[in-house]
Amino acid sequence: MAFDAGKFERAEFKPRTQRVPVPSLAAFFGDGEDAVFEVRGLSAAEMHTAMEAKQRQATMQTVVDALSASPEKVAELRKALGLDGNATPGEVAKRQQMPCLGSVSPKIEEHISAKISEVFPVEFFTLTNTITELTGQGFDLVKPAAASRKAPASTPA
């Protein structure tokens, strides 16, 4: 059977999502709330953005070095940009971007993703592995709602 490009083009898709328990982070959720992050798969453009994280880090480092001749200013700029001199490995830099792009609830910002990677590495890798798995599965096809049957009109008694 040939690929139906027209049908594919008309189809609606939504990102796959999954709830990921993070029990070690329970102290940072409200009372009675489940310690769970909801994440989604990434698009190709989002995945590429994550993959470029290491290169962006190196580019920022070069800019900081070029902008400041003073060692004190360089140190201040590095600290302000999160470039403390300890280069983040490329794979970790990529993964630190993934929760920022793929978090549904709660939304995860870059500095929070970086801190989770430092202090709760198992949960961090669980989140990013789930995002990777969802990305690999592609988006879900949105199925049209089933037509509801009309209830028969009631007859007067």
mmCIF file of C-alpha atoms in Angstrom:
data_model
loop_
_atom_site.group_PDB
_atom_site.id
_atom_site.type_symbol
_atom_site.label_atom_id
_atom_site.label_comp_id
_atom_site.label_asym_id
_atom_site.label_seq_id
_atom_site.Cartn_x
_atom_site.Cartn_y
_atom_site.Cartn_z
ATOM 1 C CA MET A 1 0.000 0.000 0.000
ATOM 2 C CA ALA A 2 1.352 3.410 -0.937
ATOM 3 C CA PHE A 3 1.882 6.169 1.622
ATOM 4 C CA ASP A 4 -1.135 8.515 1.603
ATOM 5 C CA ALA A 5 0.567 11.914 1.852
ATOM 6 C CA GLY A 6 -2.739 13.778 1.718
ATOM 7 C CA LYS A 7 -4.168 11.822 4.651
ATOM 8 C CA PHE A 8 -0.939 12.327 6.576
ATOM 9 C CA GLU A 9 -1.007 16.050 5.859
ATOM 10 C CA ARG A 10 -4.626 16.385 7.085
ATOM 11 C CA ALA A 11 -4.040 14.371 10.255
ATOM 12 C CA GLU A 12 -3.738 16.059 13.639
ATOM 13 C CA PHE A 13 -0.940 15.077 15.989
ATOM 14 C CA LYS A 14 -0.120 15.812 19.609
ATOM 15 C CA PRO A 15 3.062 15.085 21.574
ATOM 16 C CA ARG A 16 3.100 11.871 23.587
ATOM 17 C CA THR A 17 3.186 12.545 27.304
ATOM 18 C CA GLN A 18 3.975 10.509 30.372
ATOM 19 C CA ARG A 19 3.874 11.107 34.115
ATOM 20 C CA VAL A 20 7.216 10.316 35.749
ATOM 21 C CA PRO A 21 7.363 9.708 39.515
ATOM 22 C CA VAL A 22 10.246 11.505 41.244
ATOM 23 C CA PRO A 23 9.945 10.315 44.860
ATOM 24 C CA SER A 24 13.302 11.780 45.903
ATOM 25 C CA LEU A 25 11.938 15.249 45.087
ATOM 26 C CA ALA A 26 8.742 14.803 47.161
ATOM 27 C CA ALA A 27 9.881 17.406 49.717
ATOM 28 C CA PHE A 28 9.631 20.046 46.979
ATOM 29 C CA PHE A 29 5.993 19.341 46.077
ATOM 30 C CA GLY A 30 2.980 20.632 48.006
ATOM 31 C CA ASP A 31 1.393 18.657 50.812
ATOM 32 C CA GLY A 32 -0.697 15.823 49.444
ATOM 33 C CA GLU A 33 0.607 16.322 45.899
ATOM 34 C CA ASP A 34 2.152 13.455 44.003
ATOM 35 C CA ALA A 35 5.872 13.882 43.335
ATOM 36 C CA VAL A 36 5.454 13.580 39.572
ATOM 37 C CA PHE A 37 6.657 15.445 36.527
ATOM 38 C CA GLU A 38 4.689 15.199 33.293
ATOM 39 C CA VAL A 39 6.978 15.248 30.264
ATOM 40 C CA ARG A 40 6.467 14.997 26.526
ATOM 41 C CA GLY A 41 8.379 13.908 23.473
ATOM 42 C CA LEU A 42 10.311 16.509 21.504
ATOM 43 C CA SER A 43 10.075 17.567 17.886
ATOM 44 C CA ALA A 44 13.147 17.246 15.654
ATOM 45 C CA ALA A 45 13.878 20.976 16.009
ATOM 46 C CA GLU A 46 13.649 20.774 19.810
ATOM 47 C CA MET A 47 15.895 17.719 19.905
ATOM 48 C CA HIS A 48 18.445 19.526 17.732
ATOM 49 C CA THR A 49 18.310 22.540 20.089
ATOM 50 C CA ALA A 50 19.128 20.212 22.974
ATOM 51 C CA MET A 51 21.928 18.578 20.990
ATOM 52 C CA GLU A 52 23.528 21.987 20.329
ATOM 53 C CA ALA A 53 23.719 22.854 24.055
ATOM 54 C CA LYS A 54 27.410 21.970 24.407
ATOM 55 C CA GLN A 55 28.328 24.128 21.402
ATOM 56 C CA ARG A 56 26.320 27.069 22.799
ATOM 57 C CA GLN A 57 28.173 26.694 26.101
ATOM 58 C CA ALA A 58 31.536 26.834 24.301
ATOM 59 C CA THR A 59 30.427 29.844 22.238
ATOM 60 C CA MET A 60 29.369 31.746 25.376
ATOM 61 C CA GLN A 61 32.746 30.968 26.925
ATOM 62 C CA THR A 62 34.524 32.394 23.874
ATOM 63 C CA VAL A 63 32.357 35.539 23.958
ATOM 64 C CA VAL A 64 33.033 36.075 27.664
ATOM 65 C CA ASP A 65 36.772 35.721 27.114
ATOM 66 C CA ALA A 66 36.679 38.126 24.155
ATOM 67 C CA LEU A 67 34.592 40.793 25.905
ATOM 68 C CA SER A 68 36.650 41.151 29.001
ATOM 69 C CA ALA A 69 40.357 41.758 29.388
ATOM 70 C CA SER A 70 40.144 41.882 33.178
ATOM 71 C CA PRO A 71 40.396 38.493 34.949
ATOM 72 C CA GLU A 72 37.937 39.737 37.597
ATOM 73 C CA LYS A 73 35.369 40.703 34.959
ATOM 74 C CA VAL A 74 35.820 37.368 33.196
ATOM 75 C CA ALA A 75 35.135 35.559 36.469
ATOM 76 C CA GLU A 76 32.021 37.690 37.111
ATOM 77 C CA LEU A 77 30.670 37.106 33.606
ATOM 78 C CA ARG A 78 31.337 33.367 33.811
ATOM 79 C CA LYS A 79 29.494 33.149 37.112
ATOM 80 C CA ALA A 80 26.552 35.189 35.804
ATOM 81 C CA LEU A 81 26.261 32.900 32.758
ATOM 82 C CA GLY A 82 26.680 29.701 34.747
ATOM 83 C CA LEU A 83 30.122 29.023 33.287
ATOM 84 C CA ASP A 84 31.952 28.262 36.508
ATOM 85 C CA GLY A 85 34.972 26.802 34.758
ATOM 86 C CA ASN A 86 33.869 23.211 35.197
ATOM 87 C CA ALA A 87 32.831 22.303 31.698
ATOM 88 C CA THR A 88 29.595 20.312 31.607
ATOM 89 C CA PRO A 89 30.025 17.159 29.526
ATOM 90 C CA GLY A 90 28.263 17.400 26.169
ATOM 91 C CA GLU A 91 25.730 14.652 26.880
ATOM 92 C CA VAL A 92 24.763 16.239 30.209
ATOM 93 C CA ALA A 93 24.460 19.697 28.600
ATOM 94 C CA LYS A 94 22.148 18.177 25.992
ATOM 95 C CA ARG A 95 20.078 16.423 28.626
ATOM 96 C CA GLN A 96 19.863 19.589 30.738
ATOM 97 C CA GLN A 97 18.016 21.202 27.825
ATOM 98 C CA MET A 98 15.584 18.322 27.360
ATOM 99 C CA PRO A 99 13.426 18.934 30.489
ATOM 100 C CA CYS A 100 13.267 22.646 29.622
ATOM 101 C CA LEU A 101 11.817 21.777 26.228
ATOM 102 C CA GLY A 102 9.836 18.671 27.170
ATOM 103 C CA SER A 103 8.353 19.433 30.586
ATOM 104 C CA VAL A 104 4.580 19.786 30.650
ATOM 105 C CA SER A 105 3.887 20.108 34.368
ATOM 106 C CA PRO A 106 5.549 21.541 36.298
ATOM 107 C CA LYS A 107 7.532 23.551 33.766
ATOM 108 C CA ILE A 108 11.294 23.122 34.300
ATOM 109 C CA GLU A 109 13.621 26.067 33.680
ATOM 110 C CA GLU A 110 17.301 25.734 32.739
ATOM 111 C CA HIS A 111 18.749 26.514 36.156
ATOM 112 C CA ILE A 112 16.365 24.025 37.808
ATOM 113 C CA SER A 113 17.219 21.323 35.263
ATOM 114 C CA ALA A 114 20.924 21.910 35.913
ATOM 115 C CA LYS A 115 20.436 21.679 39.674
ATOM 116 C CA ILE A 116 18.356 18.490 39.410
ATOM 117 C CA SER A 117 21.154 16.991 37.283
ATOM 118 C CA GLU A 118 23.674 17.813 40.019
ATOM 119 C CA VAL A 119 21.797 16.808 43.145
ATOM 120 C CA PHE A 120 19.311 14.150 41.943
ATOM 121 C CA PRO A 121 21.089 12.499 38.983
ATOM 122 C CA VAL A 122 18.961 9.324 38.989
ATOM 123 C CA GLU A 123 15.715 11.306 38.716
ATOM 124 C CA PHE A 124 17.351 13.561 36.132
ATOM 125 C CA PHE A 125 18.309 10.613 33.926
ATOM 126 C CA THR A 126 14.891 9.010 34.447
ATOM 127 C CA LEU A 127 13.209 12.208 33.197
ATOM 128 C CA THR A 128 15.504 12.619 30.208
ATOM 129 C CA ASN A 129 15.341 8.921 29.295
ATOM 130 C CA THR A 130 11.538 9.146 29.326
ATOM 131 C CA ILE A 131 11.634 12.238 27.095
ATOM 132 C CA THR A 132 13.986 10.371 24.732
ATOM 133 C CA GLU A 133 11.669 7.331 24.626
ATOM 134 C CA LEU A 134 8.607 9.501 23.949
ATOM 135 C CA THR A 135 10.508 11.373 21.238
ATOM 136 C CA GLY A 136 11.447 8.082 19.578
ATOM 137 C CA GLN A 137 7.800 6.984 19.552
ATOM 138 C CA GLY A 138 6.760 10.093 17.621
ATOM 139 C CA PHE A 139 3.643 12.152 18.184
ATOM 140 C CA ASP A 140 0.239 10.586 18.835
ATOM 141 C CA LEU A 141 -2.384 10.707 16.118
ATOM 142 C CA VAL A 142 -5.407 12.650 17.335
ATOM 143 C CA LYS A 143 -8.390 10.463 16.603
ATOM 144 C CA PRO A 144 -11.681 12.137 15.776
ATOM 145 C CA ALA A 145 -14.251 11.962 18.550
ATOM 146 C CA ALA A 146 -16.690 9.132 18.069
ATOM 147 C CA ALA A 147 -20.092 10.265 16.981
ATOM 148 C CA SER A 148 -22.483 9.951 19.877
ATOM 149 C CA ARG A 149 -25.760 8.220 19.390
ATOM 150 C CA LYS A 150 -28.836 10.252 20.011
ATOM 151 C CA ALA A 151 -30.938 9.006 22.849
ATOM 152 C CA PRO A 152 -34.414 7.976 21.728
ATOM 153 C CA ALA A 153 -37.064 10.541 22.495
ATOM 154 C CA SER A 154 -39.118 9.591 25.499
ATOM 155 C CA THR A 155 -42.748 8.874 24.945
ATOM 156 C CA PRO A 156 -45.381 10.431 27.182
ATOM 157 C CA ALA A 157 -46.990 8.012 29.582
#
